[in-house]
Structure formats: C-alpha cells, structure tokens
Amino acid sequence: MTVDILGQRAGRPAAAAHGDGAGIDLLGTVSIVVQRSRTELRAGKVRAMVATLALEAGRTVSHDELSEELWPGEILRNPRNALQAHATRIRRILDCCAERARAELPLRAVSNGYVLDIPREFVDGNRFLDHTARAVALLTDDPSRARDLLQAGLALWNGPALLHTRTGRRCQGAAALLEERRLGASEDLVSARLLLGEERQAIAELQRLVASHPTRERLCELLMLALYRAGRQSEALHLFHRTRVRLDEELGVQPGRSLQRLYGHILAQHAILESPDAVLRVRRESAAG
C-alpha cells in the first residue's frame, strides 16, 4: 500500500512518469505537464486552486475549503461565483492540455465543491512519495534498487514544493511535508550509497546537505561515518566538534546520544563502523528520535 500527500491509501503502484501523457506538477512551480512540455500557471488564484485540487486528486474539495485556501482570513460577498470564474479559466487550460496529450484532465463541479478527477499518480508529489516509500522498504535488503528509486524520486523536483502557492494552510502544510520528505529521501539516498560502498559520492552529497542543514544530526552522523570509512578520521572528529558548537549556539542543546556514540566509536576505531549496521543504526535511531 502507498500513501498520498494527505494520507489517502492506494493499492496500485504509481506510474513511472507522465512523459507520454499529462499530469500536474507540484514539486516546483505549479504546472501542467503534457508530453514533457510544461505550462506554468501564472495567475495566483488559478495556481492556488489547481494546487489545492491536485493535492486531493480524485476527491472533492468543498467550496468552503477552497475559499479558505484562496482567500485565507477574508470574507467574500460571493465566494462561489469567484470560484466558478477561476474554475472556468482552469478548465480552458486543462482542456487545451488534455487535447494535446489525448488524455483527460477533467475538473468537475459537484454539489458542494469541485473535484480534479485524475488518478493520484498524475501528480508528481504522489509519485515522489511512492518512490521513497518503496525505497525505504528495500533499503536493508536491496540498497541498489533503493538507491535507484530514490534518485528517480528526487529527480522529479524542479524547485521548492508548491512554489508561490503557500498562502493557505493546506498548501503550506503539504509543502512542509514534501520538503521534509525530500530531505529524508536525500538522507536515505546517501545511506544506500554507504551500504553499497559508494563513499566518495556520499561524501560529496552529504557535504552539500550539511552546509544547508548544519544542525541536522542525522546528516552530520552520516557524513562523519562516510569520512571515517574514506580514511578521513580527523575530518570526521572535527565535524563532530563543529556540530556540537552549532547545536549549542543556535539551539541551546548538546549532541544527541546517537551522535555522541558515533563520535566515541570513531575515536576508538570500532570495527562496527565498517558494517552495514552502522549505517542502518543511524537511520533507526534518527527515526526513533
């Protein structure tokens, strides 16, 4: 079973891509993509309405929910008329794109709202979540396949999630979730690389990630482990001390037990650091924390 952006379960695996058809992209600027041709939605309310409906692909979003998302905190005299006007504009765009793709992208009005009646896998955010969920399940037994799935999922991103649509709570929450899952997928990708003995590639990716997230302890642990395995013990120890200072200065906390334990193992050159369990333990303890 897989889980979509807002928690719906689905029994079928996601499509690999919509390269030969049509779909909605949320991992970057909200766009309609037809046969690899991207149509960005430039009108703010249209973009927000498409994003909100795509997050609930195949399910009804009520008039009240849409109004709150498009005009948060505002009181409109006739929100249904305003929504109808935006829906008309969206249908024109969708119909034009669907005609080119020889596919269907129907936006239907129902008694209490609207539904973007497309399969969940037409939305790139759902395909990303499906890829990463499958990869996590395979990480221990088939790290090579997990690596490939994570690379495919991360390749779907074209910028910050739901770019320029984060005025309403629904899009804000979905964007935060997707960004956190993106970072988690990056961590899982370097974990897969370490399990496969690809320390050099893992170090390059981890250095970039740690520079952007210097107080994220799982990233620091993975980079320390990768550096140690690459014969760079002094750099691994220096990273620990640098991280400890950053955690104290920025968050007022000390390194967690897992990070401190890894530091002790590196000092002692413990044999466990060369085992797959060293990588998997970082993930387990991070998830438990």
PDB file of C-alpha atoms in Angstrom:
ATOM      1  CA  MET A   1       0.000   0.000   0.000  1.00  0.00           C
ATOM      2  CA  THR A   2       1.146   3.531  -0.711  1.00  0.00           C
ATOM      3  CA  VAL A   3       0.151   6.826   0.863  1.00  0.00           C
ATOM      4  CA  ASP A   4      -0.559  10.059  -0.973  1.00  0.00           C
ATOM      5  CA  ILE A   5       0.286  13.609   0.082  1.00  0.00           C
ATOM      6  CA  LEU A   6      -2.598  13.958   2.505  1.00  0.00           C
ATOM      7  CA  GLY A   7      -2.757  10.398   3.764  1.00  0.00           C
ATOM      8  CA  GLN A   8      -5.091   8.550   1.377  1.00  0.00           C
ATOM      9  CA  ARG A   9      -4.188   4.916   0.843  1.00  0.00           C
ATOM     10  CA  ALA A  10      -3.964   3.462  -2.633  1.00  0.00           C
ATOM     11  CA  GLY A  11      -3.438  -0.138  -3.652  1.00  0.00           C
ATOM     12  CA  ARG A  12      -1.807   0.296  -7.033  1.00  0.00           C
ATOM     13  CA  PRO A  13       1.783   1.443  -7.671  1.00  0.00           C
ATOM     14  CA  ALA A  14       2.366   4.879  -9.136  1.00  0.00           C
ATOM     15  CA  ALA A  15       3.087   5.348 -12.813  1.00  0.00           C
ATOM     16  CA  ALA A  16       6.746   5.858 -13.621  1.00  0.00           C
ATOM     17  CA  ALA A  17       6.149   9.269 -15.170  1.00  0.00           C
ATOM     18  CA  HIS A  18       3.701  11.168 -17.307  1.00  0.00           C
ATOM     19  CA  GLY A  19       6.224  11.759 -20.096  1.00  0.00           C
ATOM     20  CA  ASP A  20       3.869  10.425 -22.754  1.00  0.00           C
ATOM     21  CA  GLY A  21       0.668  11.764 -21.206  1.00  0.00           C
ATOM     22  CA  ALA A  22      -0.392  14.578 -18.913  1.00  0.00           C
ATOM     23  CA  GLY A  23      -0.120  15.430 -15.270  1.00  0.00           C
ATOM     24  CA  ILE A  24       0.133  18.107 -12.601  1.00  0.00           C
ATOM     25  CA  ASP A  25       3.497  19.090 -11.138  1.00  0.00           C
ATOM     26  CA  LEU A  26       3.692  20.489  -7.609  1.00  0.00           C
ATOM     27  CA  LEU A  27       7.406  19.892  -6.906  1.00  0.00           C
ATOM     28  CA  GLY A  28       8.436  23.354  -8.023  1.00  0.00           C
ATOM     29  CA  THR A  29       6.248  25.857  -9.827  1.00  0.00           C
ATOM     30  CA  VAL A  30       2.699  24.514 -10.112  1.00  0.00           C
ATOM     31  CA  SER A  31       2.410  23.400 -13.727  1.00  0.00           C
ATOM     32  CA  ILE A  32       0.521  21.214 -16.143  1.00  0.00           C
ATOM     33  CA  VAL A  33       2.910  18.951 -17.997  1.00  0.00           C
ATOM     34  CA  VAL A  34       1.972  17.368 -21.324  1.00  0.00           C
ATOM     35  CA  GLN A  35       4.455  15.161 -23.178  1.00  0.00           C
ATOM     36  CA  ARG A  36       7.330  16.865 -21.333  1.00  0.00           C
ATOM     37  CA  SER A  37       6.031  20.319 -22.274  1.00  0.00           C
ATOM     38  CA  ARG A  38       5.409  22.439 -19.168  1.00  0.00           C
ATOM     39  CA  THR A  39       2.622  25.011 -18.827  1.00  0.00           C
ATOM     40  CA  GLU A  40       3.213  27.124 -15.725  1.00  0.00           C
ATOM     41  CA  LEU A  41       0.153  28.667 -14.101  1.00  0.00           C
ATOM     42  CA  ARG A  42       0.959  32.345 -13.632  1.00  0.00           C
ATOM     43  CA  ALA A  43      -2.328  33.678 -12.202  1.00  0.00           C
ATOM     44  CA  GLY A  44      -2.020  33.366  -8.426  1.00  0.00           C
ATOM     45  CA  LYS A  45      -5.570  32.239  -7.599  1.00  0.00           C
ATOM     46  CA  VAL A  46      -5.710  29.825 -10.519  1.00  0.00           C
ATOM     47  CA  ARG A  47      -2.386  28.360  -9.430  1.00  0.00           C
ATOM     48  CA  ALA A  48      -3.551  28.008  -5.819  1.00  0.00           C
ATOM     49  CA  MET A  49      -6.844  26.396  -6.838  1.00  0.00           C
ATOM     50  CA  VAL A  50      -5.146  23.862  -9.128  1.00  0.00           C
ATOM     51  CA  ALA A  51      -2.620  23.044  -6.405  1.00  0.00           C
ATOM     52  CA  THR A  52      -5.323  22.544  -3.785  1.00  0.00           C
ATOM     53  CA  LEU A  53      -7.359  20.295  -6.068  1.00  0.00           C
ATOM     54  CA  ALA A  54      -4.270  18.330  -7.169  1.00  0.00           C
ATOM     55  CA  LEU A  55      -3.359  17.652  -3.541  1.00  0.00           C
ATOM     56  CA  GLU A  56      -6.756  15.940  -3.287  1.00  0.00           C
ATOM     57  CA  ALA A  57      -6.703  14.345  -6.760  1.00  0.00           C
ATOM     58  CA  GLY A  58      -9.862  12.318  -7.314  1.00  0.00           C
ATOM     59  CA  ARG A  59     -11.602  13.690  -4.209  1.00  0.00           C
ATOM     60  CA  THR A  60     -13.988  16.559  -3.668  1.00  0.00           C
ATOM     61  CA  VAL A  61     -12.711  19.794  -2.157  1.00  0.00           C
ATOM     62  CA  SER A  62     -15.577  21.814  -0.756  1.00  0.00           C
ATOM     63  CA  HIS A  63     -16.364  25.416  -1.628  1.00  0.00           C
ATOM     64  CA  ASP A  64     -15.542  26.446   1.929  1.00  0.00           C
ATOM     65  CA  GLU A  65     -12.161  24.698   1.857  1.00  0.00           C
ATOM     66  CA  LEU A  66     -11.261  26.260  -1.478  1.00  0.00           C
ATOM     67  CA  SER A  67     -12.347  29.717  -0.346  1.00  0.00           C
ATOM     68  CA  GLU A  68     -10.265  29.475   2.813  1.00  0.00           C
ATOM     69  CA  GLU A  69      -7.257  28.343   0.808  1.00  0.00           C
ATOM     70  CA  LEU A  70      -7.512  31.038  -1.870  1.00  0.00           C
ATOM     71  CA  TRP A  71      -8.639  33.901   0.380  1.00  0.00           C
ATOM     72  CA  PRO A  72      -7.410  32.998   3.886  1.00  0.00           C
ATOM     73  CA  GLY A  73      -8.937  35.202   6.535  1.00  0.00           C
ATOM     74  CA  GLU A  74     -11.006  37.184   4.023  1.00  0.00           C
ATOM     75  CA  ILE A  75     -14.787  37.421   3.804  1.00  0.00           C
ATOM     76  CA  LEU A  76     -16.071  37.484   0.224  1.00  0.00           C
ATOM     77  CA  ARG A  77     -19.550  38.604  -0.767  1.00  0.00           C
ATOM     78  CA  ASN A  78     -19.986  35.699  -3.185  1.00  0.00           C
ATOM     79  CA  PRO A  79     -17.120  33.208  -2.995  1.00  0.00           C
ATOM     80  CA  ARG A  80     -18.903  30.597  -5.117  1.00  0.00           C
ATOM     81  CA  ASN A  81     -19.082  32.976  -8.066  1.00  0.00           C
ATOM     82  CA  ALA A  82     -15.405  33.783  -7.655  1.00  0.00           C
ATOM     83  CA  LEU A  83     -14.543  30.084  -7.542  1.00  0.00           C
ATOM     84  CA  GLN A  84     -16.689  29.426 -10.609  1.00  0.00           C
ATOM     85  CA  ALA A  85     -14.820  32.085 -12.548  1.00  0.00           C
ATOM     86  CA  HIS A  86     -11.466  30.545 -11.637  1.00  0.00           C
ATOM     87  CA  ALA A  87     -12.774  27.058 -12.406  1.00  0.00           C
ATOM     88  CA  THR A  88     -13.786  28.224 -15.895  1.00  0.00           C
ATOM     89  CA  ARG A  89     -10.260  29.513 -16.538  1.00  0.00           C
ATOM     90  CA  ILE A  90      -8.770  26.274 -15.238  1.00  0.00           C
ATOM     91  CA  ARG A  91     -10.999  24.145 -17.466  1.00  0.00           C
ATOM     92  CA  ARG A  92      -9.864  26.067 -20.543  1.00  0.00           C
ATOM     93  CA  ILE A  93      -6.237  25.393 -19.668  1.00  0.00           C
ATOM     94  CA  LEU A  94      -6.848  21.751 -18.800  1.00  0.00           C
ATOM     95  CA  ASP A  95      -8.915  21.101 -21.926  1.00  0.00           C
ATOM     96  CA  CYS A  96      -6.215  22.597 -24.123  1.00  0.00           C
ATOM     97  CA  CYS A  97      -3.513  20.495 -22.472  1.00  0.00           C
ATOM     98  CA  ALA A  98      -5.626  17.335 -22.485  1.00  0.00           C
ATOM     99  CA  GLU A  99      -6.323  17.717 -26.196  1.00  0.00           C
ATOM    100  CA  ARG A 100      -2.608  17.854 -26.934  1.00  0.00           C
ATOM    101  CA  ALA A 101      -1.972  14.822 -24.728  1.00  0.00           C
ATOM    102  CA  ARG A 102      -5.006  12.878 -25.957  1.00  0.00           C
ATOM    103  CA  ALA A 103      -5.795  12.377 -22.279  1.00  0.00           C
ATOM    104  CA  GLU A 104      -8.405  13.559 -19.812  1.00  0.00           C
ATOM    105  CA  LEU A 105      -7.842  16.151 -17.095  1.00  0.00           C
ATOM    106  CA  PRO A 106     -11.431  16.810 -16.027  1.00  0.00           C
ATOM    107  CA  LEU A 107     -12.358  19.404 -13.432  1.00  0.00           C
ATOM    108  CA  ARG A 108     -15.883  18.615 -12.288  1.00  0.00           C
ATOM    109  CA  ALA A 109     -18.282  20.727 -10.269  1.00  0.00           C
ATOM    110  CA  VAL A 110     -20.199  18.738  -7.664  1.00  0.00           C
ATOM    111  CA  SER A 111     -22.931  19.773  -5.272  1.00  0.00           C
ATOM    112  CA  ASN A 112     -20.636  21.110  -2.575  1.00  0.00           C
ATOM    113  CA  GLY A 113     -17.364  21.833  -4.361  1.00  0.00           C
ATOM    114  CA  TYR A 114     -15.002  20.710  -7.121  1.00  0.00           C
ATOM    115  CA  VAL A 115     -13.013  17.578  -7.897  1.00  0.00           C
ATOM    116  CA  LEU A 116      -9.982  17.257 -10.168  1.00  0.00           C
ATOM    117  CA  ASP A 117     -10.881  13.808 -11.432  1.00  0.00           C
ATOM    118  CA  ILE A 118      -7.474  12.359 -12.243  1.00  0.00           C
ATOM    119  CA  PRO A 119      -5.553   9.333 -10.915  1.00  0.00           C
ATOM    120  CA  ARG A 120      -3.344  10.170  -7.936  1.00  0.00           C
ATOM    121  CA  GLU A 121      -0.208   9.152  -9.867  1.00  0.00           C
ATOM    122  CA  PHE A 122      -0.791  12.029 -12.303  1.00  0.00           C
ATOM    123  CA  VAL A 123       0.530  14.297  -9.513  1.00  0.00           C
ATOM    124  CA  ASP A 124       4.325  14.333  -9.240  1.00  0.00           C
ATOM    125  CA  GLY A 125       4.231  14.758  -5.460  1.00  0.00           C
ATOM    126  CA  ASN A 126       2.415  11.442  -5.109  1.00  0.00           C
ATOM    127  CA  ARG A 127       4.875   9.691  -7.417  1.00  0.00           C
ATOM    128  CA  PHE A 128       7.712  11.072  -5.308  1.00  0.00           C
ATOM    129  CA  LEU A 129       6.132   9.761  -2.104  1.00  0.00           C
ATOM    130  CA  ASP A 130       5.538   6.375  -3.704  1.00  0.00           C
ATOM    131  CA  HIS A 131       9.160   6.093  -4.875  1.00  0.00           C
ATOM    132  CA  THR A 132      10.521   6.977  -1.453  1.00  0.00           C
ATOM    133  CA  ALA A 133       8.152   4.655   0.428  1.00  0.00           C
ATOM    134  CA  ARG A 134       9.187   1.738  -1.774  1.00  0.00           C
ATOM    135  CA  ALA A 135      12.854   2.644  -1.373  1.00  0.00           C
ATOM    136  CA  VAL A 136      12.660   2.660   2.428  1.00  0.00           C
ATOM    137  CA  ALA A 137      11.176  -0.839   2.368  1.00  0.00           C
ATOM    138  CA  LEU A 138      14.082  -2.057   0.201  1.00  0.00           C
ATOM    139  CA  LEU A 139      16.948  -0.196   1.864  1.00  0.00           C
ATOM    140  CA  THR A 140      18.181  -3.083   4.016  1.00  0.00           C
ATOM    141  CA  ASP A 141      17.785  -5.986   1.562  1.00  0.00           C
ATOM    142  CA  ASP A 142      18.304  -4.272  -1.799  1.00  0.00           C
ATOM    143  CA  PRO A 143      20.182  -0.966  -1.382  1.00  0.00           C
ATOM    144  CA  SER A 144      20.933  -0.811  -5.108  1.00  0.00           C
ATOM    145  CA  ARG A 145      17.243  -0.790  -6.022  1.00  0.00           C
ATOM    146  CA  ALA A 146      16.537   1.615  -3.159  1.00  0.00           C
ATOM    147  CA  ARG A 147      19.203   3.979  -4.491  1.00  0.00           C
ATOM    148  CA  ASP A 148      17.679   3.918  -7.981  1.00  0.00           C
ATOM    149  CA  LEU A 149      14.171   4.612  -6.658  1.00  0.00           C
ATOM    150  CA  LEU A 150      15.387   7.488  -4.503  1.00  0.00           C
ATOM    151  CA  GLN A 151      17.290   9.020  -7.400  1.00  0.00           C
ATOM    152  CA  ALA A 152      14.188   8.752  -9.589  1.00  0.00           C
ATOM    153  CA  GLY A 153      12.017  10.333  -6.905  1.00  0.00           C
ATOM    154  CA  LEU A 154      14.402  13.210  -6.232  1.00  0.00           C
ATOM    155  CA  ALA A 155      14.759  13.831  -9.977  1.00  0.00           C
ATOM    156  CA  LEU A 156      11.083  14.823 -10.066  1.00  0.00           C
ATOM    157  CA  TRP A 157      11.846  18.046  -8.169  1.00  0.00           C
ATOM    158  CA  ASN A 158      12.166  21.328 -10.061  1.00  0.00           C
ATOM    159  CA  GLY A 159      12.320  23.741  -7.120  1.00  0.00           C
ATOM    160  CA  PRO A 160      10.661  24.289  -3.721  1.00  0.00           C
ATOM    161  CA  ALA A 161       7.375  22.424  -3.384  1.00  0.00           C
ATOM    162  CA  LEU A 162       4.212  24.355  -4.305  1.00  0.00           C
ATOM    163  CA  LEU A 163       6.166  27.461  -5.175  1.00  0.00           C
ATOM    164  CA  HIS A 164       4.147  30.703  -4.886  1.00  0.00           C
ATOM    165  CA  THR A 165       1.045  28.911  -3.511  1.00  0.00           C
ATOM    166  CA  ARG A 166       1.715  28.918   0.219  1.00  0.00           C
ATOM    167  CA  THR A 167      -0.836  31.470   1.397  1.00  0.00           C
ATOM    168  CA  GLY A 168      -3.388  28.893   2.599  1.00  0.00           C
ATOM    169  CA  ARG A 169      -2.958  26.304   5.318  1.00  0.00           C
ATOM    170  CA  ARG A 170      -3.489  23.279   3.093  1.00  0.00           C
ATOM    171  CA  CYS A 171      -0.722  24.191   0.658  1.00  0.00           C
ATOM    172  CA  GLN A 172       1.541  25.343   3.486  1.00  0.00           C
ATOM    173  CA  GLY A 173       1.148  22.013   5.262  1.00  0.00           C
ATOM    174  CA  ALA A 174       1.629  19.951   2.110  1.00  0.00           C
ATOM    175  CA  ALA A 175       4.715  21.955   1.131  1.00  0.00           C
ATOM    176  CA  ALA A 176       6.259  21.460   4.576  1.00  0.00           C
ATOM    177  CA  LEU A 177       5.575  17.726   4.439  1.00  0.00           C
ATOM    178  CA  LEU A 178       7.011  17.346   0.953  1.00  0.00           C
ATOM    179  CA  GLU A 179      10.146  19.341   1.803  1.00  0.00           C
ATOM    180  CA  GLU A 180      10.733  17.228   4.902  1.00  0.00           C
ATOM    181  CA  ARG A 181      10.263  14.043   2.863  1.00  0.00           C
ATOM    182  CA  ARG A 182      12.665  15.430   0.262  1.00  0.00           C
ATOM    183  CA  LEU A 183      15.356  15.897   2.883  1.00  0.00           C
ATOM    184  CA  GLY A 184      14.615  12.452   4.310  1.00  0.00           C
ATOM    185  CA  ALA A 185      14.931  10.937   0.833  1.00  0.00           C
ATOM    186  CA  SER A 186      18.310  12.627   0.400  1.00  0.00           C
ATOM    187  CA  GLU A 187      19.425  11.104   3.701  1.00  0.00           C
ATOM    188  CA  ASP A 188      18.174   7.694   2.614  1.00  0.00           C
ATOM    189  CA  LEU A 189      19.976   8.048  -0.714  1.00  0.00           C
ATOM    190  CA  VAL A 190      23.355   8.627   0.910  1.00  0.00           C
ATOM    191  CA  SER A 191      22.594   5.759   3.310  1.00  0.00           C
ATOM    192  CA  ALA A 192      22.058   3.498   0.294  1.00  0.00           C
ATOM    193  CA  ARG A 193      25.325   4.727  -1.189  1.00  0.00           C
ATOM    194  CA  LEU A 194      27.188   3.911   2.026  1.00  0.00           C
ATOM    195  CA  LEU A 195      25.649   0.441   2.097  1.00  0.00           C
ATOM    196  CA  LEU A 196      26.920  -0.021  -1.468  1.00  0.00           C
ATOM    197  CA  GLY A 197      30.418   1.233  -0.648  1.00  0.00           C
ATOM    198  CA  GLU A 198      29.987   4.467  -2.614  1.00  0.00           C
ATOM    199  CA  GLU A 199      31.681   6.669  -0.010  1.00  0.00           C
ATOM    200  CA  ARG A 200      33.035   9.257  -2.439  1.00  0.00           C
ATOM    201  CA  GLN A 201      29.638  10.026  -3.947  1.00  0.00           C
ATOM    202  CA  ALA A 202      28.040  10.005  -0.495  1.00  0.00           C
ATOM    203  CA  ILE A 203      30.587  12.468   0.900  1.00  0.00           C
ATOM    204  CA  ALA A 204      30.034  14.951  -1.933  1.00  0.00           C
ATOM    205  CA  GLU A 205      26.257  14.864  -1.464  1.00  0.00           C
ATOM    206  CA  LEU A 206      26.486  14.994   2.327  1.00  0.00           C
ATOM    207  CA  GLN A 207      28.813  17.984   2.365  1.00  0.00           C
ATOM    208  CA  ARG A 208      26.273  19.921   0.321  1.00  0.00           C
ATOM    209  CA  LEU A 209      23.417  18.852   2.585  1.00  0.00           C
ATOM    210  CA  VAL A 210      25.272  19.572   5.835  1.00  0.00           C
ATOM    211  CA  ALA A 211      26.178  23.039   4.563  1.00  0.00           C
ATOM    212  CA  SER A 212      22.443  23.734   4.157  1.00  0.00           C
ATOM    213  CA  HIS A 213      21.345  21.947   7.359  1.00  0.00           C
ATOM    214  CA  PRO A 214      24.289  22.180   9.783  1.00  0.00           C
ATOM    215  CA  THR A 215      22.254  21.267  12.879  1.00  0.00           C
ATOM    216  CA  ARG A 216      20.516  18.208  11.421  1.00  0.00           C
ATOM    217  CA  GLU A 217      22.199  15.462  13.381  1.00  0.00           C
ATOM    218  CA  ARG A 218      21.425  12.538  11.077  1.00  0.00           C
ATOM    219  CA  LEU A 219      23.214  14.287   8.220  1.00  0.00           C
ATOM    220  CA  CYS A 220      26.196  15.006  10.441  1.00  0.00           C
ATOM    221  CA  GLU A 221      26.316  11.371  11.587  1.00  0.00           C
ATOM    222  CA  LEU A 222      26.217  10.071   8.038  1.00  0.00           C
ATOM    223  CA  LEU A 223      28.948  12.463   6.925  1.00  0.00           C
ATOM    224  CA  MET A 224      31.121  11.547   9.925  1.00  0.00           C
ATOM    225  CA  LEU A 225      30.690   7.859   9.095  1.00  0.00           C
ATOM    226  CA  ALA A 226      31.424   8.396   5.396  1.00  0.00           C
ATOM    227  CA  LEU A 227      34.561  10.416   6.174  1.00  0.00           C
ATOM    228  CA  TYR A 228      35.801   7.781   8.598  1.00  0.00           C
ATOM    229  CA  ARG A 229      35.260   4.993   6.074  1.00  0.00           C
ATOM    230  CA  ALA A 230      37.146   7.020   3.474  1.00  0.00           C
ATOM    231  CA  GLY A 231      40.173   7.206   5.800  1.00  0.00           C
ATOM    232  CA  ARG A 232      39.498  10.784   6.914  1.00  0.00           C
ATOM    233  CA  GLN A 233      39.115  10.223  10.659  1.00  0.00           C
ATOM    234  CA  SER A 234      40.401  13.648  11.715  1.00  0.00           C
ATOM    235  CA  GLU A 235      37.832  15.378   9.485  1.00  0.00           C
ATOM    236  CA  ALA A 236      35.069  13.248  10.985  1.00  0.00           C
ATOM    237  CA  LEU A 237      36.111  14.224  14.505  1.00  0.00           C
ATOM    238  CA  HIS A 238      36.393  17.878  13.557  1.00  0.00           C
ATOM    239  CA  LEU A 239      32.864  17.753  12.121  1.00  0.00           C
ATOM    240  CA  PHE A 240      31.567  16.473  15.456  1.00  0.00           C
ATOM    241  CA  HIS A 241      33.110  19.369  17.359  1.00  0.00           C
ATOM    242  CA  ARG A 242      31.856  21.890  14.812  1.00  0.00           C
ATOM    243  CA  THR A 243      28.359  20.426  15.019  1.00  0.00           C
ATOM    244  CA  ARG A 244      28.419  20.476  18.822  1.00  0.00           C
ATOM    245  CA  VAL A 245      29.245  24.191  18.775  1.00  0.00           C
ATOM    246  CA  ARG A 246      26.488  24.949  16.249  1.00  0.00           C
ATOM    247  CA  LEU A 247      23.906  22.999  18.238  1.00  0.00           C
ATOM    248  CA  ASP A 248      24.844  24.879  21.394  1.00  0.00           C
ATOM    249  CA  GLU A 249      24.949  28.323  19.793  1.00  0.00           C
ATOM    250  CA  GLU A 250      21.843  28.026  17.622  1.00  0.00           C
ATOM    251  CA  LEU A 251      19.582  25.645  19.544  1.00  0.00           C
ATOM    252  CA  GLY A 252      21.000  25.590  23.056  1.00  0.00           C
ATOM    253  CA  VAL A 253      21.298  21.784  23.084  1.00  0.00           C
ATOM    254  CA  GLN A 254      24.045  19.182  23.191  1.00  0.00           C
ATOM    255  CA  PRO A 255      24.541  16.445  20.569  1.00  0.00           C
ATOM    256  CA  GLY A 256      22.154  13.533  20.924  1.00  0.00           C
ATOM    257  CA  ARG A 257      23.165  10.118  22.183  1.00  0.00           C
ATOM    258  CA  SER A 258      23.462   8.650  18.717  1.00  0.00           C
ATOM    259  CA  LEU A 259      25.870  11.348  17.548  1.00  0.00           C
ATOM    260  CA  GLN A 260      27.920  11.091  20.743  1.00  0.00           C
ATOM    261  CA  ARG A 261      28.075   7.301  20.434  1.00  0.00           C
ATOM    262  CA  LEU A 262      29.329   7.566  16.862  1.00  0.00           C
ATOM    263  CA  TYR A 263      31.989  10.034  17.989  1.00  0.00           C
ATOM    264  CA  GLY A 264      33.182   7.540  20.605  1.00  0.00           C
ATOM    265  CA  HIS A 265      33.266   4.710  18.054  1.00  0.00           C
ATOM    266  CA  ILE A 266      35.336   6.842  15.669  1.00  0.00           C
ATOM    267  CA  LEU A 267      37.791   7.741  18.444  1.00  0.00           C
ATOM    268  CA  ALA A 268      38.156   4.026  19.232  1.00  0.00           C
ATOM    269  CA  GLN A 269      38.171   2.995  15.546  1.00  0.00           C
ATOM    270  CA  HIS A 270      35.474   0.479  16.409  1.00  0.00           C
ATOM    271  CA  ALA A 271      35.036  -2.387  13.940  1.00  0.00           C
ATOM    272  CA  ILE A 272      31.258  -1.820  13.789  1.00  0.00           C
ATOM    273  CA  LEU A 273      31.857   1.322  11.725  1.00  0.00           C
ATOM    274  CA  GLU A 274      32.666  -0.813   8.690  1.00  0.00           C
ATOM    275  CA  SER A 275      29.476  -2.880   8.945  1.00  0.00           C
ATOM    276  CA  PRO A 276      26.111  -2.218   7.259  1.00  0.00           C
ATOM    277  CA  ASP A 277      24.562  -1.972  10.715  1.00  0.00           C
ATOM    278  CA  ALA A 278      26.472   1.273  11.347  1.00  0.00           C
ATOM    279  CA  VAL A 279      24.524   2.897   8.510  1.00  0.00           C
ATOM    280  CA  LEU A 280      21.196   1.344   9.398  1.00  0.00           C
ATOM    281  CA  ARG A 281      21.580   2.243  13.074  1.00  0.00           C
ATOM    282  CA  VAL A 282      21.842   5.934  12.182  1.00  0.00           C
ATOM    283  CA  ARG A 283      18.530   5.650  10.344  1.00  0.00           C
ATOM    284  CA  ARG A 284      16.796   3.668  13.111  1.00  0.00           C
ATOM    285  CA  GLU A 285      17.902   5.977  15.883  1.00  0.00           C
ATOM    286  CA  SER A 286      17.018   9.060  13.842  1.00  0.00           C
ATOM    287  CA  ALA A 287      13.521   7.691  13.192  1.00  0.00           C
ATOM    288  CA  ALA A 288      13.106   6.790  16.872  1.00  0.00           C
ATOM    289  CA  GLY A 289      14.177  10.282  17.932  1.00  0.00           C
TER     290      GLY A 289
END
